[in-house]
Amino acid sequence: MAAFLRLALLCVSVVVLRASDDPVAVAIGHAKAHPQGEVPASFVAADYRGDLRDLPIGVFESGVGGLTVLEALKAHDRHDNRTGKAGADGVPDFAGERFVYFGDQANMPYGNYSAVGRTDFLRELILRDVLFLLGRRHARGAKPPVKAIVIACNTATAYGLEDIRAAVKAWGLPVIVVGVVEAGAQGLAETAGDSQGGVAVLATVGTCASNAYPKALAKVTARPVLQLGSATLAAAIEGDPSVRTPIRDIIRADVGAFLRSAAADKAEPIDTLMLGCTHYPLVAEEISAAFGYWRDHETDGRKPYAALVAKELKQVNPAAWTAEALWRSLQAAQMLAVTKSSAGDLFYISVPNPAWPGVGLAADGSLSYEYKYGRQPEQVGREDTINVPMTLEKLPGATAKLVREKLPLTWRSLQSAR
Ligand code: DGL
């Protein structure tokens, strides 16, 4: 009996040890232990017990890329707002809603954590993002809790969607969770379903390594899927000063390398581009132009990629289908807002916290590469980065220009944000 008990205790402790290694278990336990939301990475449990309908919708990303999803949410009009029936009525479907946006810019690029073996840490970052949105605090004051979480980042969807759903369930929250990858697959099925050509998924290195798109696309199409992972494009769009190559040259080089390897593999001709990173719609024209450049590129009197790239290239941006998935989930759960909010959207961004013990900073004040990619999980409440209101002045000039030119609804909302 004693031996049996000892064995049972050993098994329990092994399970506990395993559980504590898991960033999801750590985040779940941390938030459960602080139901008053009094510490970082926690929320007020009582906020989620009443009527959630008039709470805002949370949207998060590693930086500004998720603003392309926010734009699609704000523009979405596929339903009659009074009856809920299908068909645009000239009034955006989310006209009555308010959004809380968070970009974890201090910890980005998310797409590079997998290459250095830090996906567990990335999963913890993603859960911290969710806890921030669920909670009531930012570094300078109060923020509202949210009734839904839109993962406006492909990398975060690839590595975090299941974790977030598991955590929300464990916390017993009736919060809706929507990601962009399944929505992208749905978008492909609806807009480019008839084609037989190859689909090139353009994404971060991390999203490609996760194989989230090939898996999601296999459910809706038998078309060949190829992946192009870029290690620097999202950071360049974000205005990261350590990336000095111009955006157009990064895209051209990435597409050239991708086509060289596709040609060597005798891949099927490509006629559809999946914009599998939420930063990429901001440079959609440059992406098409790069494929065009290589299609027409001549070397030794021949055009090696002419047969590999279709003349008409269709682009699929998952954002509009993400908006539709969110609308349907809120409608099904009867959680669309009942009182139109007069308050504007809220925007937050993470910044390094020099006061945190041991934090490693680069000369420009950002987290140093070694520090950023050297961290281990299990400190979900760490504050080496803190979340502060994001204003237009915090965006580098070139990034602000992209947002102003490509995302007019979001730009307007950001202009009035404080
Ligand atoms: N925009 C993000 C995505 O959709 C990735 C950017 C990053 O690497 O942080 O995957």
CSV table of C-alpha atoms and ligand atoms in Angstrom, one decimal:
chain,number,residue,atom,x,y,z
A,1,MET,CA,0.0,0.0,0.0
A,2,ALA,CA,2.8,2.4,1.0
A,3,ALA,CA,4.7,1.5,-2.2
A,4,PHE,CA,1.5,2.1,-4.2
A,5,LEU,CA,1.0,5.5,-2.5
A,6,ARG,CA,4.6,6.5,-3.2
A,7,LEU,CA,4.2,5.5,-6.9
A,8,ALA,CA,0.9,7.4,-7.1
A,9,LEU,CA,2.6,10.5,-5.5
A,10,LEU,CA,5.5,10.2,-7.9
A,11,CYS,CA,3.1,10.1,-10.9
A,12,VAL,CA,1.3,13.1,-9.6
A,13,SER,CA,4.5,15.1,-9.1
A,14,VAL,CA,5.7,14.1,-12.6
A,15,VAL,CA,2.3,15.4,-14.0
A,16,VAL,CA,2.6,18.6,-12.0
A,17,LEU,CA,6.2,19.1,-13.2
A,18,ARG,CA,5.1,18.6,-16.8
A,19,ALA,CA,2.2,20.9,-16.3
A,20,SER,CA,4.4,23.6,-14.9
A,21,ASP,CA,6.7,23.3,-18.0
A,22,ASP,CA,3.8,24.1,-20.2
A,23,PRO,CA,3.3,27.9,-20.8
A,24,VAL,CA,-0.5,27.4,-21.1
A,25,ALA,CA,-0.7,25.7,-17.7
A,26,VAL,CA,1.4,28.4,-16.2
A,27,ALA,CA,-0.7,31.2,-17.7
A,28,ILE,CA,-3.9,29.5,-16.7
A,29,GLY,CA,-2.7,29.0,-13.1
A,30,HIS,CA,-1.4,32.5,-12.9
A,31,ALA,CA,-4.6,34.2,-13.9
A,32,LYS,CA,-6.7,31.8,-11.8
A,33,ALA,CA,-4.6,32.7,-8.8
A,34,HIS,CA,-5.3,36.4,-9.3
A,35,PRO,CA,-9.1,36.8,-9.9
A,36,GLN,CA,-9.0,40.4,-8.9
A,37,GLY,CA,-6.8,41.3,-11.8
A,38,GLU,CA,-4.4,43.0,-9.4
A,39,VAL,CA,-1.1,41.8,-11.0
A,40,PRO,CA,0.2,41.9,-14.5
A,41,ALA,CA,-1.2,39.3,-16.9
A,42,SER,CA,-4.4,38.8,-15.0
A,43,PHE,CA,-8.0,39.9,-15.4
A,44,VAL,CA,-11.0,40.6,-13.1
A,45,ALA,CA,-12.9,37.4,-13.1
A,46,ALA,CA,-16.2,39.2,-12.2
A,47,ASP,CA,-16.0,41.2,-15.4
A,48,TYR,CA,-17.0,38.1,-17.3
A,49,ARG,CA,-20.0,37.1,-15.3
A,50,GLY,CA,-22.5,39.6,-16.5
A,51,ASP,CA,-23.8,40.8,-19.8
A,52,LEU,CA,-20.7,41.1,-22.1
A,53,ARG,CA,-22.5,42.5,-25.2
A,54,ASP,CA,-21.4,46.1,-24.8
A,55,LEU,CA,-17.8,45.3,-24.1
A,56,PRO,CA,-15.3,46.1,-26.9
A,57,ILE,CA,-13.7,43.6,-29.2
A,58,GLY,CA,-10.0,42.9,-28.6
A,59,VAL,CA,-7.6,42.6,-31.6
A,60,PHE,CA,-3.9,41.8,-31.2
A,61,GLU,CA,-0.8,41.3,-33.2
A,62,SER,CA,2.9,41.5,-32.9
A,63,GLY,CA,3.0,45.0,-34.2
A,64,VAL,CA,1.1,47.2,-36.7
A,65,GLY,CA,0.3,44.3,-39.2
A,66,GLY,CA,-2.9,43.6,-37.3
A,67,LEU,CA,-4.2,47.0,-38.3
A,68,THR,CA,-4.9,45.5,-41.7
A,69,VAL,CA,-7.3,43.2,-40.0
A,70,LEU,CA,-8.8,46.1,-38.0
A,71,GLU,CA,-9.4,47.9,-41.2
A,72,ALA,CA,-11.2,44.9,-42.6
A,73,LEU,CA,-13.3,44.7,-39.4
A,74,LYS,CA,-14.2,48.4,-39.7
A,75,ALA,CA,-15.1,48.1,-43.4
A,76,HIS,CA,-17.0,44.8,-43.2
A,77,ASP,CA,-20.5,45.0,-44.6
A,78,ARG,CA,-22.0,41.7,-45.5
A,79,HIS,CA,-25.2,41.8,-43.4
A,80,ASP,CA,-28.3,43.9,-42.8
A,81,ASN,CA,-27.6,45.4,-39.4
A,82,ARG,CA,-31.2,45.5,-38.4
A,83,THR,CA,-32.2,41.9,-39.4
A,84,GLY,CA,-28.8,40.2,-39.5
A,85,LYS,CA,-29.8,38.8,-42.9
A,86,ALA,CA,-27.1,38.3,-45.6
A,87,GLY,CA,-26.5,41.3,-47.9
A,88,ALA,CA,-24.7,44.6,-47.5
A,89,ASP,CA,-26.9,47.5,-46.2
A,90,GLY,CA,-24.4,50.3,-46.5
A,91,VAL,CA,-23.7,50.3,-42.8
A,92,PRO,CA,-20.6,48.4,-41.6
A,93,ASP,CA,-21.5,45.3,-39.7
A,94,PHE,CA,-19.4,46.3,-36.7
A,95,ALA,CA,-20.6,50.0,-36.7
A,96,GLY,CA,-22.0,49.6,-33.2
A,97,GLU,CA,-18.8,48.1,-31.8
A,98,ARG,CA,-15.7,49.5,-30.2
A,99,PHE,CA,-12.2,47.9,-30.7
A,100,VAL,CA,-9.2,47.6,-28.4
A,101,TYR,CA,-6.0,47.0,-30.4
A,102,PHE,CA,-2.8,45.7,-29.0
A,103,GLY,CA,0.5,45.4,-30.9
A,104,ASP,CA,3.3,43.6,-29.0
A,105,GLN,CA,5.9,45.6,-30.9
A,106,ALA,CA,8.7,45.3,-28.3
A,107,ASN,CA,8.7,41.5,-28.7
A,108,MET,CA,8.3,41.2,-32.4
A,109,PRO,CA,9.1,39.7,-34.9
A,110,TYR,CA,7.1,36.8,-33.7
A,111,GLY,CA,8.0,35.0,-36.9
A,112,ASN,CA,11.6,34.4,-35.8
A,113,TYR,CA,11.1,32.7,-32.4
A,114,SER,CA,10.7,29.2,-34.0
A,115,ALA,CA,14.0,29.4,-35.8
A,116,VAL,CA,15.9,29.8,-32.5
A,117,GLY,CA,13.9,27.1,-30.8
A,118,ARG,CA,11.8,29.4,-28.6
A,119,THR,CA,8.2,28.6,-29.6
A,120,ASP,CA,7.3,27.9,-26.0
A,121,PHE,CA,8.3,31.4,-25.1
A,122,LEU,CA,6.3,32.7,-28.1
A,123,ARG,CA,3.3,30.8,-26.8
A,124,GLU,CA,3.7,32.5,-23.5
A,125,LEU,CA,4.0,35.9,-25.2
A,126,ILE,CA,0.7,35.2,-27.1
A,127,LEU,CA,-1.1,34.3,-23.8
A,128,ARG,CA,0.2,37.5,-22.2
A,129,ASP,CA,-1.3,39.5,-25.1
A,130,VAL,CA,-4.6,37.8,-24.5
A,131,LEU,CA,-4.4,38.4,-20.7
A,132,PHE,CA,-3.6,42.1,-21.4
A,133,LEU,CA,-6.7,42.4,-23.6
A,134,LEU,CA,-8.9,40.6,-21.0
A,135,GLY,CA,-7.6,42.7,-18.1
A,136,ARG,CA,-8.3,46.2,-17.0
A,137,ARG,CA,-4.8,47.7,-16.7
A,138,HIS,CA,-2.2,49.2,-19.0
A,139,ALA,CA,1.0,50.7,-17.7
A,140,ARG,CA,-0.4,54.2,-17.5
A,141,GLY,CA,-3.9,53.6,-16.3
A,142,ALA,CA,-7.2,51.7,-16.9
A,143,LYS,CA,-8.6,49.9,-20.0
A,144,PRO,CA,-11.8,48.0,-20.5
A,145,PRO,CA,-12.0,44.2,-20.7
A,146,VAL,CA,-13.1,42.6,-24.0
A,147,LYS,CA,-15.8,40.2,-25.1
A,148,ALA,CA,-13.9,38.7,-28.1
A,149,ILE,CA,-10.3,38.2,-29.1
A,150,VAL,CA,-9.3,38.5,-32.7
A,151,ILE,CA,-5.8,37.0,-33.3
A,152,ALA,CA,-4.8,39.4,-36.1
A,153,CYS,CA,-1.5,37.7,-36.6
A,154,ASN,CA,-0.9,34.6,-38.6
A,155,THR,CA,2.2,33.6,-36.5
A,156,ALA,CA,0.2,34.0,-33.3
A,157,THR,CA,-2.7,32.1,-34.8
A,158,ALA,CA,-0.4,29.3,-35.9
A,159,TYR,CA,1.3,28.9,-32.5
A,160,GLY,CA,-1.4,30.2,-30.1
A,161,LEU,CA,-5.0,29.6,-31.3
A,162,GLU,CA,-5.4,26.3,-29.6
A,163,ASP,CA,-3.7,27.5,-26.4
A,164,ILE,CA,-5.9,30.6,-26.3
A,165,ARG,CA,-9.1,28.5,-26.7
A,166,ALA,CA,-7.9,26.1,-24.0
A,167,ALA,CA,-7.1,28.9,-21.6
A,168,VAL,CA,-10.4,30.8,-22.2
A,169,LYS,CA,-12.2,27.5,-21.5
A,170,ALA,CA,-10.2,26.8,-18.4
A,171,TRP,CA,-10.9,30.3,-17.1
A,172,GLY,CA,-14.6,29.7,-17.8
A,173,LEU,CA,-14.9,32.8,-20.0
A,174,PRO,CA,-17.7,33.2,-22.6
A,175,VAL,CA,-15.2,35.1,-24.8
A,176,ILE,CA,-15.2,34.5,-28.6
A,177,VAL,CA,-11.8,33.7,-30.1
A,178,VAL,CA,-11.1,34.0,-33.9
A,179,GLY,CA,-7.9,33.5,-35.8
A,180,VAL,CA,-6.7,34.4,-39.3
A,181,VAL,CA,-5.5,31.2,-40.8
A,182,GLU,CA,-8.7,29.2,-41.1
A,183,ALA,CA,-10.3,32.4,-42.4
A,184,GLY,CA,-7.6,32.6,-45.0
A,185,ALA,CA,-8.3,29.1,-46.2
A,186,GLN,CA,-12.0,30.0,-46.3
A,187,GLY,CA,-11.1,33.1,-48.4
A,188,LEU,CA,-9.2,30.9,-50.8
A,189,ALA,CA,-12.1,28.5,-51.2
A,190,GLU,CA,-14.6,31.3,-51.8
A,191,THR,CA,-12.6,33.5,-54.2
A,192,ALA,CA,-10.1,31.2,-56.0
A,193,GLY,CA,-11.7,27.8,-55.6
A,194,ASP,CA,-12.1,27.1,-59.3
A,195,SER,CA,-8.5,27.5,-60.2
A,196,GLN,CA,-6.2,24.4,-60.4
A,197,GLY,CA,-2.9,26.4,-60.1
A,198,GLY,CA,-0.5,26.4,-57.3
A,199,VAL,CA,-1.0,28.6,-54.2
A,200,ALA,CA,2.1,30.4,-52.8
A,201,VAL,CA,1.7,31.2,-49.1
A,202,LEU,CA,3.7,34.3,-48.2
A,203,ALA,CA,4.3,34.3,-44.4
A,204,THR,CA,6.8,34.6,-41.7
A,205,VAL,CA,9.4,31.9,-41.3
A,206,GLY,CA,7.6,30.8,-38.1
A,207,THR,CA,4.2,30.5,-39.8
A,208,CYS,CA,5.8,28.4,-42.6
A,209,ALA,CA,7.6,26.2,-40.1
A,210,SER,CA,4.3,25.5,-38.3
A,211,ASN,CA,2.7,24.2,-41.5
A,212,ALA,CA,-0.5,25.9,-40.4
A,213,TYR,CA,-1.5,27.0,-43.9
A,214,PRO,CA,-0.8,23.7,-45.7
A,215,LYS,CA,-2.9,22.0,-43.1
A,216,ALA,CA,-5.8,24.5,-43.3
A,217,LEU,CA,-5.7,24.7,-47.1
A,218,ALA,CA,-5.7,20.9,-47.4
A,219,LYS,CA,-9.2,21.0,-45.9
A,220,VAL,CA,-10.6,23.2,-48.7
A,221,THR,CA,-8.5,22.5,-51.8
A,222,ALA,CA,-6.4,19.8,-53.5
A,223,ARG,CA,-4.3,22.5,-55.1
A,224,PRO,CA,-0.5,22.4,-54.6
A,225,VAL,CA,0.7,24.7,-51.8
A,226,LEU,CA,4.1,26.2,-51.6
A,227,GLN,CA,5.5,28.4,-48.8
A,228,LEU,CA,7.6,31.5,-48.9
A,229,GLY,CA,8.9,32.5,-45.4
A,230,SER,CA,10.5,35.9,-45.0
A,231,ALA,CA,12.7,36.6,-42.0
A,232,THR,CA,12.8,40.4,-42.4
A,233,LEU,CA,9.8,41.7,-44.4
A,234,ALA,CA,7.4,42.2,-41.4
A,235,ALA,CA,10.2,43.9,-39.4
A,236,ALA,CA,11.0,46.2,-42.4
A,237,ILE,CA,7.4,47.2,-42.7
A,238,GLU,CA,7.4,47.9,-39.0
A,239,GLY,CA,10.2,50.3,-39.5
A,240,ASP,CA,12.8,48.3,-37.6
A,241,PRO,CA,16.0,50.3,-37.9
A,242,SER,CA,18.2,47.1,-37.9
A,243,VAL,CA,16.7,46.2,-41.3
A,244,ARG,CA,18.4,48.5,-43.7
A,245,THR,CA,17.4,46.9,-47.0
A,246,PRO,CA,14.5,48.7,-48.7
A,247,ILE,CA,11.2,46.9,-48.6
A,248,ARG,CA,11.0,46.4,-52.4
A,249,ASP,CA,14.5,44.8,-52.5
A,250,ILE,CA,13.6,42.4,-49.6
A,251,ILE,CA,10.5,41.3,-51.5
A,252,ARG,CA,12.3,40.9,-54.8
A,253,ALA,CA,15.1,38.9,-53.2
A,254,ASP,CA,12.7,36.7,-51.2
A,255,VAL,CA,10.5,36.0,-54.3
A,256,GLY,CA,13.6,35.3,-56.4
A,257,ALA,CA,14.9,32.7,-54.0
A,258,PHE,CA,11.5,31.2,-53.6
A,259,LEU,CA,11.0,30.8,-57.4
A,260,ARG,CA,14.5,29.4,-57.8
A,261,SER,CA,13.8,26.6,-55.4
A,262,ALA,CA,10.2,26.1,-56.8
A,263,ALA,CA,11.7,25.8,-60.3
A,264,ALA,CA,14.3,23.3,-59.1
A,265,ASP,CA,11.5,21.3,-57.6
A,266,LYS,CA,9.5,21.5,-60.8
A,267,ALA,CA,6.6,23.0,-59.0
A,268,GLU,CA,3.2,23.5,-60.6
A,269,PRO,CA,2.6,27.1,-62.0
A,270,ILE,CA,1.4,29.5,-59.3
A,271,ASP,CA,-1.7,31.6,-59.8
A,272,THR,CA,-2.7,32.5,-56.3
A,273,LEU,CA,-0.8,34.3,-53.5
A,274,MET,CA,-2.0,33.9,-50.0
A,275,LEU,CA,-1.0,36.9,-47.9
A,276,GLY,CA,-0.3,34.8,-44.8
A,277,CYS,CA,1.2,37.6,-42.7
A,278,THR,CA,-1.0,40.5,-41.7
A,279,HIS,CA,1.8,43.0,-42.5
A,280,TYR,CA,1.8,42.0,-46.2
A,281,PRO,CA,-1.4,43.7,-47.4
A,282,LEU,CA,0.4,46.9,-46.7
A,283,VAL,CA,2.9,46.0,-49.5
A,284,ALA,CA,0.5,44.0,-51.7
A,285,GLU,CA,1.4,45.9,-54.9
A,286,GLU,CA,5.1,45.4,-54.3
A,287,ILE,CA,4.6,41.7,-53.9
A,288,SER,CA,2.7,41.4,-57.2
A,289,ALA,CA,5.3,43.5,-58.8
A,290,ALA,CA,8.1,41.2,-57.6
A,291,PHE,CA,6.4,38.1,-59.0
A,292,GLY,CA,5.9,40.1,-62.3
A,293,TYR,CA,9.6,41.1,-62.3
A,294,TRP,CA,10.8,37.5,-62.0
A,295,ARG,CA,8.2,36.2,-64.5
A,296,ASP,CA,9.6,38.5,-67.1
A,297,HIS,CA,13.2,38.2,-66.0
A,298,GLU,CA,15.5,37.1,-68.8
A,299,THR,CA,18.8,35.3,-68.3
A,300,ASP,CA,20.9,33.7,-71.1
A,301,GLY,CA,18.1,34.4,-73.6
A,302,ARG,CA,15.4,32.5,-71.7
A,303,LYS,CA,12.8,33.4,-69.0
A,304,PRO,CA,13.3,30.7,-66.4
A,305,TYR,CA,10.2,31.6,-64.3
A,306,ALA,CA,7.8,32.6,-67.1
A,307,ALA,CA,5.9,29.2,-67.0
A,308,LEU,CA,6.0,29.2,-63.1
A,309,VAL,CA,4.1,32.5,-62.5
A,310,ALA,CA,0.7,33.0,-64.1
A,311,LYS,CA,0.0,36.3,-65.9
A,312,GLU,CA,-3.0,37.0,-63.7
A,313,LEU,CA,-2.0,36.5,-60.0
A,314,LYS,CA,-4.9,36.5,-57.5
A,315,GLN,CA,-4.2,37.6,-54.0
A,316,VAL,CA,-6.1,36.4,-51.0
A,317,ASN,CA,-6.1,38.5,-47.8
A,318,PRO,CA,-7.6,36.5,-44.9
A,319,ALA,CA,-8.7,39.7,-43.1
A,320,ALA,CA,-12.2,40.0,-44.7
A,321,TRP,CA,-13.0,36.3,-43.8
A,322,THR,CA,-11.7,36.9,-40.3
A,323,ALA,CA,-14.2,39.7,-40.0
A,324,GLU,CA,-17.0,37.4,-41.2
A,325,ALA,CA,-16.0,34.6,-38.9
A,326,LEU,CA,-16.1,37.1,-36.0
A,327,TRP,CA,-19.5,38.5,-37.0
A,328,ARG,CA,-20.9,35.0,-37.3
A,329,SER,CA,-19.6,33.9,-33.9
A,330,LEU,CA,-20.8,37.0,-32.1
A,331,GLN,CA,-24.2,36.7,-33.8
A,332,ALA,CA,-24.5,33.0,-32.9
A,333,ALA,CA,-23.6,33.8,-29.3
A,334,GLN,CA,-26.0,36.8,-29.3
A,335,MET,CA,-23.0,39.0,-28.3
A,336,LEU,CA,-23.2,41.8,-30.8
A,337,ALA,CA,-23.4,45.2,-29.1
A,338,VAL,CA,-26.8,46.5,-28.1
A,339,THR,CA,-25.8,50.0,-27.3
A,340,LYS,CA,-23.8,51.8,-29.9
A,341,SER,CA,-20.6,53.0,-28.4
A,342,SER,CA,-19.8,56.7,-28.6
A,343,ALA,CA,-16.2,56.2,-27.3
A,344,GLY,CA,-13.5,55.7,-29.8
A,345,ASP,CA,-11.2,52.7,-30.3
A,346,LEU,CA,-8.3,52.2,-28.0
A,347,PHE,CA,-4.7,51.3,-29.2
A,348,TYR,CA,-1.9,50.0,-27.2
A,349,ILE,CA,1.7,49.0,-27.9
A,350,SER,CA,4.4,47.3,-25.9
A,351,VAL,CA,7.7,49.1,-25.2
A,352,PRO,CA,10.8,47.8,-23.3
A,353,ASN,CA,10.9,48.5,-19.6
A,354,PRO,CA,14.5,49.5,-18.7
A,355,ALA,CA,13.7,49.2,-15.0
A,356,TRP,CA,13.1,45.4,-15.2
A,357,PRO,CA,16.1,43.6,-13.6
A,358,GLY,CA,18.4,42.1,-16.2
A,359,VAL,CA,16.6,43.5,-19.3
A,360,GLY,CA,19.0,43.6,-22.3
A,361,LEU,CA,18.7,46.7,-24.4
A,362,ALA,CA,20.2,47.7,-27.8
A,363,ALA,CA,21.7,51.1,-28.4
A,364,ASP,CA,18.4,52.4,-29.8
A,365,GLY,CA,16.5,51.4,-26.6
A,366,SER,CA,14.8,48.3,-28.2
A,367,LEU,CA,15.3,44.8,-26.6
A,368,SER,CA,18.6,43.4,-27.8
A,369,TYR,CA,18.4,40.5,-30.1
A,370,GLU,CA,20.2,38.2,-27.6
A,371,TYR,CA,17.9,39.2,-24.8
A,372,LYS,CA,14.7,39.0,-26.9
A,373,TYR,CA,15.4,35.6,-28.3
A,374,GLY,CA,17.2,34.2,-25.3
A,375,ARG,CA,14.2,34.3,-22.9
A,376,GLN,CA,12.5,31.2,-21.4
A,377,PRO,CA,8.8,30.9,-20.5
A,378,GLU,CA,7.3,30.5,-17.0
A,379,GLN,CA,7.2,34.1,-16.0
A,380,VAL,CA,3.9,35.1,-17.5
A,381,GLY,CA,3.7,38.2,-15.3
A,382,ARG,CA,7.2,39.5,-16.3
A,383,GLU,CA,7.4,43.2,-17.0
A,384,ASP,CA,10.5,43.5,-19.2
A,385,THR,CA,8.1,45.1,-21.6
A,386,ILE,CA,5.1,47.2,-20.6
A,387,ASN,CA,2.0,48.1,-22.6
A,388,VAL,CA,1.3,51.8,-23.2
A,389,PRO,CA,-1.2,53.8,-25.3
A,390,MET,CA,-0.1,53.8,-29.0
A,391,THR,CA,-0.3,57.1,-30.7
A,392,LEU,CA,0.6,58.1,-34.3
A,393,GLU,CA,3.8,59.8,-33.0
A,394,LYS,CA,5.0,56.3,-31.8
A,395,LEU,CA,4.9,55.0,-35.4
A,396,PRO,CA,8.0,55.5,-37.6
A,397,GLY,CA,7.3,57.9,-40.5
A,398,ALA,CA,7.4,55.3,-43.2
A,399,THR,CA,5.0,53.0,-41.3
A,400,ALA,CA,2.7,55.8,-40.5
A,401,LYS,CA,2.6,56.7,-44.2
A,402,LEU,CA,1.6,53.1,-45.1
A,403,VAL,CA,-1.2,53.1,-42.6
A,404,ARG,CA,-2.4,56.5,-43.7
A,405,GLU,CA,-2.4,55.5,-47.4
A,406,LYS,CA,-3.7,52.0,-47.1
A,407,LEU,CA,-5.9,51.9,-44.0
A,408,PRO,CA,-8.0,55.0,-44.0
A,409,LEU,CA,-10.6,53.9,-41.5
A,410,THR,CA,-8.0,52.8,-39.0
A,411,TRP,CA,-6.0,56.0,-39.7
A,412,ARG,CA,-8.9,58.1,-38.7
A,413,SER,CA,-9.5,56.1,-35.6
A,414,LEU,CA,-5.8,56.3,-34.6
A,415,GLN,CA,-5.8,60.0,-35.1
A,416,SER,CA,-8.4,60.5,-32.4
A,417,ALA,CA,-6.7,58.0,-30.1
A,418,ARG,CA,-4.9,59.2,-27.0
B,1,DGL,N1,2.1,40.0,-38.9
B,1,DGL,C1,2.5,38.8,-38.3
B,1,DGL,C2,1.8,37.6,-39.0
B,1,DGL,O1,0.7,37.8,-39.5
B,1,DGL,C3,4.0,38.5,-38.1
B,1,DGL,C4,5.0,39.5,-37.9
B,1,DGL,C5,6.1,39.1,-36.9
B,1,DGL,O2,6.9,38.2,-37.3
B,1,DGL,O3,6.0,39.5,-35.8
B,1,DGL,O4,2.3,36.5,-38.9
